[in-house]
PDB file of C-alpha atoms in Angstrom:
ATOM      1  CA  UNK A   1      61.224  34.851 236.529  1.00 44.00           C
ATOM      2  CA  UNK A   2      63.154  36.503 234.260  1.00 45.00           C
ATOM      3  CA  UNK A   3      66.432  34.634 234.610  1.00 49.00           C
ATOM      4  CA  UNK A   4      64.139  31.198 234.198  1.00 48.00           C
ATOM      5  CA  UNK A   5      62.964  32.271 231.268  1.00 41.00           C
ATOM      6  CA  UNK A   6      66.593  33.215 229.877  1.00 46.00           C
ATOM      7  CA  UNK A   7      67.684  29.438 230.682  1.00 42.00           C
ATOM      8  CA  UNK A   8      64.875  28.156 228.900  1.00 46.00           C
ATOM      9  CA  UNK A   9      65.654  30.116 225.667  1.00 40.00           C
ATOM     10  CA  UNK A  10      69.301  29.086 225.875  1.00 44.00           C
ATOM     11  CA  UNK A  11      68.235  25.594 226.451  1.00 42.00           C
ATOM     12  CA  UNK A  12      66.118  25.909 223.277  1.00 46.00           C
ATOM     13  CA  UNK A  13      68.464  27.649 221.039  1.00 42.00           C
ATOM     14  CA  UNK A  14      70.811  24.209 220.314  1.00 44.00           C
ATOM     15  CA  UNK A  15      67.313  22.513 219.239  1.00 39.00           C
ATOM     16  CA  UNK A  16      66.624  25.113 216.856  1.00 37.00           C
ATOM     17  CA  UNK A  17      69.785  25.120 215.703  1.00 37.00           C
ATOM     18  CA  UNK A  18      70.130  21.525 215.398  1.00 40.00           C
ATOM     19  CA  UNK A  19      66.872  21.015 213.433  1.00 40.00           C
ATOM     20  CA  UNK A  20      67.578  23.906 210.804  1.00 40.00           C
ATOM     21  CA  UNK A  21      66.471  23.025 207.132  1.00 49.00           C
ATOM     22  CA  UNK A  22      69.098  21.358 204.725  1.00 53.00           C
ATOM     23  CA  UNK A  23      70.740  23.306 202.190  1.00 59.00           C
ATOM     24  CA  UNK A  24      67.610  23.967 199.139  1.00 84.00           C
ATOM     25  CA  UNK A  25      68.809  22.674 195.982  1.00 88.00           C
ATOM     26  CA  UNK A  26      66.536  24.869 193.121  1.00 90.00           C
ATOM     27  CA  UNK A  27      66.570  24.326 188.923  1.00 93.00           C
ATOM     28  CA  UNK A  28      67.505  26.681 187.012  1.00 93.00           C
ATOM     29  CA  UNK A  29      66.374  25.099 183.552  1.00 91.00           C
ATOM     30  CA  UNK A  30      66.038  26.392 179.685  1.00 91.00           C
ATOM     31  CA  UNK A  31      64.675  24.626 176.121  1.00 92.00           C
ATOM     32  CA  UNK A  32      65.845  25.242 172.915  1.00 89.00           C
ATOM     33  CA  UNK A  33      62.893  26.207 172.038  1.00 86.00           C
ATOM     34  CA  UNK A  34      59.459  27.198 173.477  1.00 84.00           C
ATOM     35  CA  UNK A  35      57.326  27.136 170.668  1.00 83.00           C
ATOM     36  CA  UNK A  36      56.740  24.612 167.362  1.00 82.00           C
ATOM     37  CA  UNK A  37      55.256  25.531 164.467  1.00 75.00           C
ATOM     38  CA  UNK A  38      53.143  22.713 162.972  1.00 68.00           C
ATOM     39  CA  UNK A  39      53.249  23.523 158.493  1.00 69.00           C
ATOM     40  CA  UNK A  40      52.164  21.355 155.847  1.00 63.00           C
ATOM     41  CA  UNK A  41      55.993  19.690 155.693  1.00 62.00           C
ATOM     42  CA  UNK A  42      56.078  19.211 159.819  1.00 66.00           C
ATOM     43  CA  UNK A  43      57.729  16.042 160.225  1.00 69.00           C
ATOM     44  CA  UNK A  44      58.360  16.329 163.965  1.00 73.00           C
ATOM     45  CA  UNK A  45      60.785  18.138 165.706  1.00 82.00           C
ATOM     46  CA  UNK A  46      63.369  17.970 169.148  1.00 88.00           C
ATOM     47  CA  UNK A  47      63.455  19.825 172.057  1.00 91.00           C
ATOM     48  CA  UNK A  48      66.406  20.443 174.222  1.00 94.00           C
ATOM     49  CA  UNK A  49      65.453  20.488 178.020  1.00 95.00           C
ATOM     50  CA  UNK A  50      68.680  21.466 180.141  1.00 94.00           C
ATOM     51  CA  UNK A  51      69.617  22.825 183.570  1.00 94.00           C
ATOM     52  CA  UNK A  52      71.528  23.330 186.542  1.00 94.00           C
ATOM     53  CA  UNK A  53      71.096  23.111 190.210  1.00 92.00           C
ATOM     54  CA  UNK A  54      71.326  26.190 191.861  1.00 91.00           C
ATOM     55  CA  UNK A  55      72.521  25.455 195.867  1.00 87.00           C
ATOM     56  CA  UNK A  56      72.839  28.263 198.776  1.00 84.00           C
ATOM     57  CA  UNK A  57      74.844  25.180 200.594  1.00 79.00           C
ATOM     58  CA  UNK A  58      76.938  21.712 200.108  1.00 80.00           C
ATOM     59  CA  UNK A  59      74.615  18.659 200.037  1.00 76.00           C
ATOM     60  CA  UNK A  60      74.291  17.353 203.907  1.00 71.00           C
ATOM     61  CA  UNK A  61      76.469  14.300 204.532  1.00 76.00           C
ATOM     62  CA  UNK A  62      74.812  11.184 203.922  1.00 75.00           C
ATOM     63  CA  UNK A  63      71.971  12.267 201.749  1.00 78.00           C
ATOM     64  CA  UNK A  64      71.432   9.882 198.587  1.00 85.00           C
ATOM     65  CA  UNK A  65      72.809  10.677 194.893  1.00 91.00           C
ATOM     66  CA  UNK A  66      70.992  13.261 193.055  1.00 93.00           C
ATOM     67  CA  UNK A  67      68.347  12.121 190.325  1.00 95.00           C
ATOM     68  CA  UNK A  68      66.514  13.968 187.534  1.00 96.00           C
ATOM     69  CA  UNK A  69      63.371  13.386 185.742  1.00 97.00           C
ATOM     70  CA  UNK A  70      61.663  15.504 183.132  1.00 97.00           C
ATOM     71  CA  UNK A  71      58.600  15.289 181.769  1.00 96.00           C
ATOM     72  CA  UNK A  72      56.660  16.608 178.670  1.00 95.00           C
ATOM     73  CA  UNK A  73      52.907  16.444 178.606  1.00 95.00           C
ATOM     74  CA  UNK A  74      50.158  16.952 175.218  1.00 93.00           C
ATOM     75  CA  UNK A  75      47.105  17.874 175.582  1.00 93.00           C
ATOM     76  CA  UNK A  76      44.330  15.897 177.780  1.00 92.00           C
ATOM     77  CA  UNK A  77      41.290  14.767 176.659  1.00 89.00           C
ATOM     78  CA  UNK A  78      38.295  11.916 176.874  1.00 88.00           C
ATOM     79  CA  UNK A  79      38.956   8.420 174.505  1.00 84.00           C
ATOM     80  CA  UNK A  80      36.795   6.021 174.026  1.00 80.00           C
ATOM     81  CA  UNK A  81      38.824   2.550 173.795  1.00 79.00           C
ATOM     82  CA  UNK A  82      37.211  -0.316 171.892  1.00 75.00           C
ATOM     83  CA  UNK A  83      37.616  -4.212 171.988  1.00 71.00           C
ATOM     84  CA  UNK A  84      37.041  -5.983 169.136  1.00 65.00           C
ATOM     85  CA  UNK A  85      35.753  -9.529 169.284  1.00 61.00           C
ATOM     86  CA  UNK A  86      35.102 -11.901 166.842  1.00 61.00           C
ATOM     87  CA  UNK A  87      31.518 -12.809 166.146  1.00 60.00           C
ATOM     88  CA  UNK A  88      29.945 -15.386 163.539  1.00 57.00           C
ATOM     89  CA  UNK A  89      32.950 -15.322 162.091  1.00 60.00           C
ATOM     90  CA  UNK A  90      33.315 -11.193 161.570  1.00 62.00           C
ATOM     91  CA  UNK A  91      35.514  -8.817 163.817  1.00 58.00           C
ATOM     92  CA  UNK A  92      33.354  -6.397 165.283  1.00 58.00           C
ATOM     93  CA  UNK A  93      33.691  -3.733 167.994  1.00 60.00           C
ATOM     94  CA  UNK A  94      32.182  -5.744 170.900  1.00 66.00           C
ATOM     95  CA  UNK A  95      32.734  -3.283 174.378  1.00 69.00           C
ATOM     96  CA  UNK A  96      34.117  -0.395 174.826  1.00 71.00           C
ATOM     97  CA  UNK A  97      34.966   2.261 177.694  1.00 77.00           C
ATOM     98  CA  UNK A  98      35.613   6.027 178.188  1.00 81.00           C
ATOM     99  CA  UNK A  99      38.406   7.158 179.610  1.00 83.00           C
ATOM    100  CA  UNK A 100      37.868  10.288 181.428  1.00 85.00           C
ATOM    101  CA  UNK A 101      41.178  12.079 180.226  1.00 88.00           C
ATOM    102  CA  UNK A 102      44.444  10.863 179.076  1.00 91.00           C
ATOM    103  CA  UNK A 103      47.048  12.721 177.441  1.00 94.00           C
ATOM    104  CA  UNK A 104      47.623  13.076 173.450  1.00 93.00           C
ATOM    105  CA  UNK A 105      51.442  13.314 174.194  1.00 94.00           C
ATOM    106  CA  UNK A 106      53.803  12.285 176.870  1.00 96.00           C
ATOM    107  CA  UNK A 107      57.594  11.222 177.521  1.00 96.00           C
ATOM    108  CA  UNK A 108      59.700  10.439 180.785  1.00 97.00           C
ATOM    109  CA  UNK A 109      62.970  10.955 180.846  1.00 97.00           C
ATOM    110  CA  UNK A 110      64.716   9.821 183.716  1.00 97.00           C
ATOM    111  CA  UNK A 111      68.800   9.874 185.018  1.00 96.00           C
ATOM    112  CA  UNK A 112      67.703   5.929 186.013  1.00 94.00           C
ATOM    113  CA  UNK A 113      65.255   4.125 186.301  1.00 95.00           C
ATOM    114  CA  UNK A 114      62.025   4.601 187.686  1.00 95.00           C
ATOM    115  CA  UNK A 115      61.731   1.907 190.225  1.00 93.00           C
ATOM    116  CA  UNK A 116      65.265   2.879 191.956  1.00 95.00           C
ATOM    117  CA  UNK A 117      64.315   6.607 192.072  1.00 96.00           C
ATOM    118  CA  UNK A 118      60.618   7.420 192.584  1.00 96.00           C
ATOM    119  CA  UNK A 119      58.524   6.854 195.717  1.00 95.00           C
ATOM    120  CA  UNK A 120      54.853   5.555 195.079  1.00 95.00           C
ATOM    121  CA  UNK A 121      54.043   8.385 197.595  1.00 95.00           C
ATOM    122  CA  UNK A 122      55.584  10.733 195.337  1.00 96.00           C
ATOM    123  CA  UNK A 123      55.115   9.338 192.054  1.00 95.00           C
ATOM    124  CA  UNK A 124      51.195   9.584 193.274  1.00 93.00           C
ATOM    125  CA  UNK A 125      51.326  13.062 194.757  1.00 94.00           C
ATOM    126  CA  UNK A 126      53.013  14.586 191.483  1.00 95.00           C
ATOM    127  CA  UNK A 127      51.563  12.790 188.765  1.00 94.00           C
ATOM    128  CA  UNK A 128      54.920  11.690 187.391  1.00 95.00           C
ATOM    129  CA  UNK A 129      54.669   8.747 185.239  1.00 94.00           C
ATOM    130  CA  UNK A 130      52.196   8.185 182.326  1.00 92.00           C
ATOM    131  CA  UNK A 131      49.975   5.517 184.565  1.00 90.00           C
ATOM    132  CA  UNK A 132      49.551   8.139 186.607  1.00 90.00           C
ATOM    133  CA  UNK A 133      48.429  10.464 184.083  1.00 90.00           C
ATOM    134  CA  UNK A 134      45.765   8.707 182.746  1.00 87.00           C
ATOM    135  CA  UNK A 135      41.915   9.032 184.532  1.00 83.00           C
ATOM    136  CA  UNK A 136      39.575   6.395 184.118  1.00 74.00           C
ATOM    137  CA  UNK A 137      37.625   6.695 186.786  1.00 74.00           C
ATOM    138  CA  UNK A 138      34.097   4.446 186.758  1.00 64.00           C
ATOM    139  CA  UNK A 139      35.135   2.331 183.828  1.00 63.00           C
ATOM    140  CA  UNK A 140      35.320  -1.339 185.547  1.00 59.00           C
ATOM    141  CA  UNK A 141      31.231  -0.553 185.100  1.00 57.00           C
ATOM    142  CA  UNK A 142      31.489  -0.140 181.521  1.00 56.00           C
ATOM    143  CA  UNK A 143      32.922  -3.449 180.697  1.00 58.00           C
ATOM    144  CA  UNK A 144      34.512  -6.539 182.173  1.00 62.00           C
ATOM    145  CA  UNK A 145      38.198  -6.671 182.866  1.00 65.00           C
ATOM    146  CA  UNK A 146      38.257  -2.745 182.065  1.00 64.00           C
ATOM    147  CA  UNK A 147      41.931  -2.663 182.937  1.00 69.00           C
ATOM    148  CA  UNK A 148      42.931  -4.540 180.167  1.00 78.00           C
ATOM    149  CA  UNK A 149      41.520  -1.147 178.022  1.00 77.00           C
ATOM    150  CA  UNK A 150      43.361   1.128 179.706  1.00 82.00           C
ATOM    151  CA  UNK A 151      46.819  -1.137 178.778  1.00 86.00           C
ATOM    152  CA  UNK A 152      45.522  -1.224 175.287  1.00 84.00           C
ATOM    153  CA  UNK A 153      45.104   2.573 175.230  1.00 86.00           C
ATOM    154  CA  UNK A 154      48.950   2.849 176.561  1.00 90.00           C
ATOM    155  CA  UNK A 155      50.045  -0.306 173.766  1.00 90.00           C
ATOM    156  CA  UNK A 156      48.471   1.653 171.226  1.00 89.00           C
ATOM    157  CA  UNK A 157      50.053   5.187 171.861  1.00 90.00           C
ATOM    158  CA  UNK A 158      53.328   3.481 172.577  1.00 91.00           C
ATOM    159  CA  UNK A 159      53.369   2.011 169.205  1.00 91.00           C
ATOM    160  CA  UNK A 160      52.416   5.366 168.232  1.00 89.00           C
ATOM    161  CA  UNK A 161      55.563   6.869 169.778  1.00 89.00           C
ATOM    162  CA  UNK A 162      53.219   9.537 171.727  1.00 91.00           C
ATOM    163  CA  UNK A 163      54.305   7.749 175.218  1.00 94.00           C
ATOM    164  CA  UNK A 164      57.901   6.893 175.369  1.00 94.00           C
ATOM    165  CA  UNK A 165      59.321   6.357 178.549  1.00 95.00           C
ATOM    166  CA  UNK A 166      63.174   6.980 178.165  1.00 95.00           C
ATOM    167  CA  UNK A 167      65.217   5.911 181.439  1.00 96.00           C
ATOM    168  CA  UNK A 168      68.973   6.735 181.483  1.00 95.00           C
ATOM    169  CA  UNK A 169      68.398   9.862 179.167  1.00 95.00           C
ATOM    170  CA  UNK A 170      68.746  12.553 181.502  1.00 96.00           C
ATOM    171  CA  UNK A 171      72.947  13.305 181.717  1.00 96.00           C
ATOM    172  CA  UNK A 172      73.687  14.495 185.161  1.00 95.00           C
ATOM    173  CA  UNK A 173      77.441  16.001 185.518  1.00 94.00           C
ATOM    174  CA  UNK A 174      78.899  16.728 188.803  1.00 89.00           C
ATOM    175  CA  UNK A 175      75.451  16.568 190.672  1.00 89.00           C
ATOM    176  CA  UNK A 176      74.859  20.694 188.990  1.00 91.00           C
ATOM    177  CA  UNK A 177      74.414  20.090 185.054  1.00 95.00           C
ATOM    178  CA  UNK A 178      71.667  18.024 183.287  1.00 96.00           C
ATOM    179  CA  UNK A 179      70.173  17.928 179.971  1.00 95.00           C
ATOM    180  CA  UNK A 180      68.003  16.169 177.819  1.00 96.00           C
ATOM    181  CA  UNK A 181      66.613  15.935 174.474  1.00 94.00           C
ATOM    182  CA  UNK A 182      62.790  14.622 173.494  1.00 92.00           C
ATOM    183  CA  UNK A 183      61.645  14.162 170.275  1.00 89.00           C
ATOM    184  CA  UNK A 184      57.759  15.821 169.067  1.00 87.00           C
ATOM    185  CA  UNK A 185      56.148  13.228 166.958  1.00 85.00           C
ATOM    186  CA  UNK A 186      54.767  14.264 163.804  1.00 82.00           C
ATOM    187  CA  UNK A 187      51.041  13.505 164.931  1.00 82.00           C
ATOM    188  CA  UNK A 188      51.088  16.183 167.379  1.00 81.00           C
ATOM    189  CA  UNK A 189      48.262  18.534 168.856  1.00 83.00           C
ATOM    190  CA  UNK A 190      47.973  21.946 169.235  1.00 85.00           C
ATOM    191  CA  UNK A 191      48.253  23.368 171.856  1.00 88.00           C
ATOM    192  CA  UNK A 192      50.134  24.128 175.321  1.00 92.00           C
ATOM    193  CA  UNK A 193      52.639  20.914 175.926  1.00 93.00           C
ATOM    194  CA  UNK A 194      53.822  21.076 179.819  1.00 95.00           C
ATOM    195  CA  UNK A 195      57.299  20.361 180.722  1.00 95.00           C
ATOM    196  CA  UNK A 196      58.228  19.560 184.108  1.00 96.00           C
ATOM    197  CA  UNK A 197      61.540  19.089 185.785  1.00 96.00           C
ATOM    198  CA  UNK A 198      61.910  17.273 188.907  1.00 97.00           C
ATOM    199  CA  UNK A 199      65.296  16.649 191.279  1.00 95.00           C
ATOM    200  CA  UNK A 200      65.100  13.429 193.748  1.00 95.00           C
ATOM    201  CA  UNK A 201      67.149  12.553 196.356  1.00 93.00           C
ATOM    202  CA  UNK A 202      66.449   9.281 198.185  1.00 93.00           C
ATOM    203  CA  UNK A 203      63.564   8.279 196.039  1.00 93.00           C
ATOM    204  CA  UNK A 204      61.604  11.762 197.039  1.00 94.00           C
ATOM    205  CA  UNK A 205      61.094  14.921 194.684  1.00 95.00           C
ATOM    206  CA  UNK A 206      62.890  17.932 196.678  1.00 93.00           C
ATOM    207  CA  UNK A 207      62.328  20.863 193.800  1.00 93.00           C
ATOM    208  CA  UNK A 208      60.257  21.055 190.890  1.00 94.00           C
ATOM    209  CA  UNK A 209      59.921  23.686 188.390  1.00 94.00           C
ATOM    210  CA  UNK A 210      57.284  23.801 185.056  1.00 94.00           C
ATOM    211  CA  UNK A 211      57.333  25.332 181.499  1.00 93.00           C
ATOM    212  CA  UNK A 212      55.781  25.354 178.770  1.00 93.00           C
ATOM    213  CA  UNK A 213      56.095  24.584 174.816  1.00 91.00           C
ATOM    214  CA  UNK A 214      53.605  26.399 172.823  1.00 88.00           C
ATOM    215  CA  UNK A 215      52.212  24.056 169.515  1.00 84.00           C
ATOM    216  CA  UNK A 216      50.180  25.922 166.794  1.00 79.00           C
ATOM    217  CA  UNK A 217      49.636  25.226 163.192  1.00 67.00           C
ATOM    218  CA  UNK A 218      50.920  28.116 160.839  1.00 62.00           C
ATOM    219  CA  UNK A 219      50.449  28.678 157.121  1.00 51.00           C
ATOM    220  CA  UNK A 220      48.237  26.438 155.225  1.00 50.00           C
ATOM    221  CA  UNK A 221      47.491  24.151 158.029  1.00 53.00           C
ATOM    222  CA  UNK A 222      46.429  26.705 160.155  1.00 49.00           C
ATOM    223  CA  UNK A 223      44.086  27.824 157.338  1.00 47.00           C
ATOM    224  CA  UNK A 224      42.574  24.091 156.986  1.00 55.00           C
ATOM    225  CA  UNK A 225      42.200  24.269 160.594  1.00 52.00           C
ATOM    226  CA  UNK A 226      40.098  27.418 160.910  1.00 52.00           C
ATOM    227  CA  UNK A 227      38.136  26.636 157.952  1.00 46.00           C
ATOM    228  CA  UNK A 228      37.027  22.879 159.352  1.00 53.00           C
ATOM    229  CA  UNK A 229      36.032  25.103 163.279  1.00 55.00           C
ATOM    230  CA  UNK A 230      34.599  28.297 161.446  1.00 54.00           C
ATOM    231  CA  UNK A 231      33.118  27.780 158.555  1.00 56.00           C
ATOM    232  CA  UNK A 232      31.957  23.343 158.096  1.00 63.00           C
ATOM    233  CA  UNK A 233      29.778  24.271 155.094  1.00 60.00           C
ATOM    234  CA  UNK A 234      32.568  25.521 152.709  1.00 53.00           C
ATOM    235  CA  UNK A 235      34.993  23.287 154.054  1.00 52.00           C
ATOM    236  CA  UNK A 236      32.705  20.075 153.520  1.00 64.00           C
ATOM    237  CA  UNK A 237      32.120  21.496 150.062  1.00 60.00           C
ATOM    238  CA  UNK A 238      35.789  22.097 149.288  1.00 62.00           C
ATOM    239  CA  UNK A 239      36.534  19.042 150.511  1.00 61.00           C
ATOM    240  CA  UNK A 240      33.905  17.558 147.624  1.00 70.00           C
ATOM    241  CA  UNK A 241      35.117  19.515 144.949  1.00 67.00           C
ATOM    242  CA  UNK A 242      39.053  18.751 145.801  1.00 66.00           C
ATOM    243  CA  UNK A 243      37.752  15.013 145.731  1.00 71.00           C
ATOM    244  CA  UNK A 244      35.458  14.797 142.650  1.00 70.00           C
ATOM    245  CA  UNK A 245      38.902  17.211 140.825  1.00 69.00           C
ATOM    246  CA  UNK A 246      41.600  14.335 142.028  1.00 68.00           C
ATOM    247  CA  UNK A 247      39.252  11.735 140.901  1.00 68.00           C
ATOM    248  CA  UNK A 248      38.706  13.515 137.165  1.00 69.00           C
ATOM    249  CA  UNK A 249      42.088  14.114 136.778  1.00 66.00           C
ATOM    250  CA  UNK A 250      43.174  10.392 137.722  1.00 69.00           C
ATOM    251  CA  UNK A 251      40.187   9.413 135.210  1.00 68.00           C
ATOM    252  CA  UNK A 252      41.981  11.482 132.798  1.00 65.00           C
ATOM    253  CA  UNK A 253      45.471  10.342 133.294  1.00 66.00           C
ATOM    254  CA  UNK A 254      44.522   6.715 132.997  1.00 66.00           C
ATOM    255  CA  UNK A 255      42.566   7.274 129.249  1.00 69.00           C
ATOM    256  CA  UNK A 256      46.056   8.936 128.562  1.00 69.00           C
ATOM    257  CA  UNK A 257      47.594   5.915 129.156  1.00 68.00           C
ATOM    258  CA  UNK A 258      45.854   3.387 127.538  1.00 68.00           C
ATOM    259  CA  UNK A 259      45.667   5.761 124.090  1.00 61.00           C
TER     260      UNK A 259
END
C-alpha cells in the first residue's frame, strides 16, 4: 500500500511541476502629482502617470508583446440627454433620456490601439473603455432610437475634451518602463479622479493596480462653493447685489463716455 501510493505521488509530481504558474509580472507605478487644486486662475493642469514592471521571472517563451493602458476616471453621475427637434418652425427640446451614470471625466491611454490589444471579455469584465463606463440601463423605453443619445452624450463630452481616447500614448521601453502624461481640463469636478493601470499580454489584462488624484477647490472658489451648499439665501442675494453693482457701474461708465 504504501509503496503504491509512493508511485502515484512520483507519477504526479512532473504534472505539478509542469503546470506551475508563469512568472507574475506586477506595476510598480507613481504620478507627479496626487492632488489638484482647483483656484479662481485654474486653467487645467497635467498629470504624469509612470511605471515599471516588477518580474520574479523572464517572460515564458512564446507569450505575446507586452501592452499598457491607463486610465483616469471623474466623477459619476445621472444626465439627462436631450434631442432637439424642430417644430412649426422653432427648435425645441422634443425627447429626452436619463442616463443612469456616466462619468464627468475620462481618458484612455493606450501603448496601441484598442482593437489589437483588449479582449471584449476583458474590456467587459474591467470596465476599460469609456462605452463601457457609461450606464444607461432602461432608456430604449424613454425614447425611440435611445442609442443615438447615448453617442450624443459621448460627441458632446468629446468636443468638450472630458473623453479623449489617446492610443499610442503610453511609451513602453524594454517591456519594464512606461509612462504617460494626461491633461485635466479646466471644467473639472471635485472630487476623487481614479487612475488605473493595466498590463496585457495577448489581448488579456494580467495585473492591474489603482490610485487616486484628489480634486478640491481652494481659496476663493472653495469659498463660492461652500457658500452656494451652506448658506443659498446669502449667496442668491450676493449674487443680486454683485449683479445690480456690475450693471450700475457699466450704466455709469457708458454716461462717462458719451459726456
Amino acid at each position: 500500500m504504501i509503496r503504491a501510493l509512493a508511485l502515484m505521488l512520483a507519477l504526479a509530481l512532473p504534472v505539478v511541476a509542469q503546470d506551475a504558474p508563469a512568472a507574475q509580472e506586477v506595476i510598480v507605478a507613481g504620478m507627479s502629482q496626487n492632488r489638484v487644486s482647483i483656484t479662481a486662475d485654474f486653467d487645467g493642469s497635467e498629470i504624469l502617470i509612470y511605471g515599471a514592471v516588477k518580474r520574479d521571472a523572464p517572460p515564458p517563451e512564446g507569450a505575446g508583446p507586452l501592452e499598457v493602458i491607463v486610465t483616469v476616471e471623474g466623477p459619476s453621475g445621472p444626465v439627462a440627454v436631450r434631442r432637439k427637434d424642430r417644430v412649426a418652425g422653432i427648435w425645441i427640446n422634443n425627447a429626452s433620456v436619463r442616463v443612469d451614470s456616466a462619468p464627468s471625466f475620462y481618458a484612455v491611454a493606450t501603448t496601441g490601439p484598442l482593437d489589437y490589444i483588449l479582449s471584449d471579455v476583458d474590456n467587459l469584465r474591467y470596465g476599460i473603455t469609456i462605452e463601457r463606463m457609461i450606464r444607461a440601463i432602461g432608456i430604449s423605453d424613454e425614447a425611440d432610437k435611445a442609442g443615438e443619445f447615448v453617442l450624443a452624450l459621448l460627441r458632446v463630452r468629446t468636443d468638450e475634451g472630458r473623453y479623449r481616447v489617446l492610443e499610442g500614448k503610453v511609451e513602453l521601453t524594454e517591456d519594464t518602463l512606461f509612462r504617460t502624461d494626461v491633461v485635466l481640463p479646466a471644467n473639472l469636478t471635485e472630487g476623487e479622479y481614479k487612475v488605473r493601470l493595466f498590463l496585457l499580454r495577448d489581448k488579456r489584462v494580467i495585473a492591474s493596480q489603482e490610485r487616486v488624484i484628489g480634486v478640491r477647490k481652494e481659496g476663493l472658489e472653495r469659498f463660492i462653493f461652500n457658500l452656494a451648499q451652506e448658506q443659498p439665501l446669502v449667496y442668491g442675494l450676493l449674487s443680486l447685489a454683485l449683479a445690480a453693482l456690475a450693471g450700475w457701474g457699466a450704466s455709469a461708465a457708458f454716461r462717462l463716455m458719451r459726456a
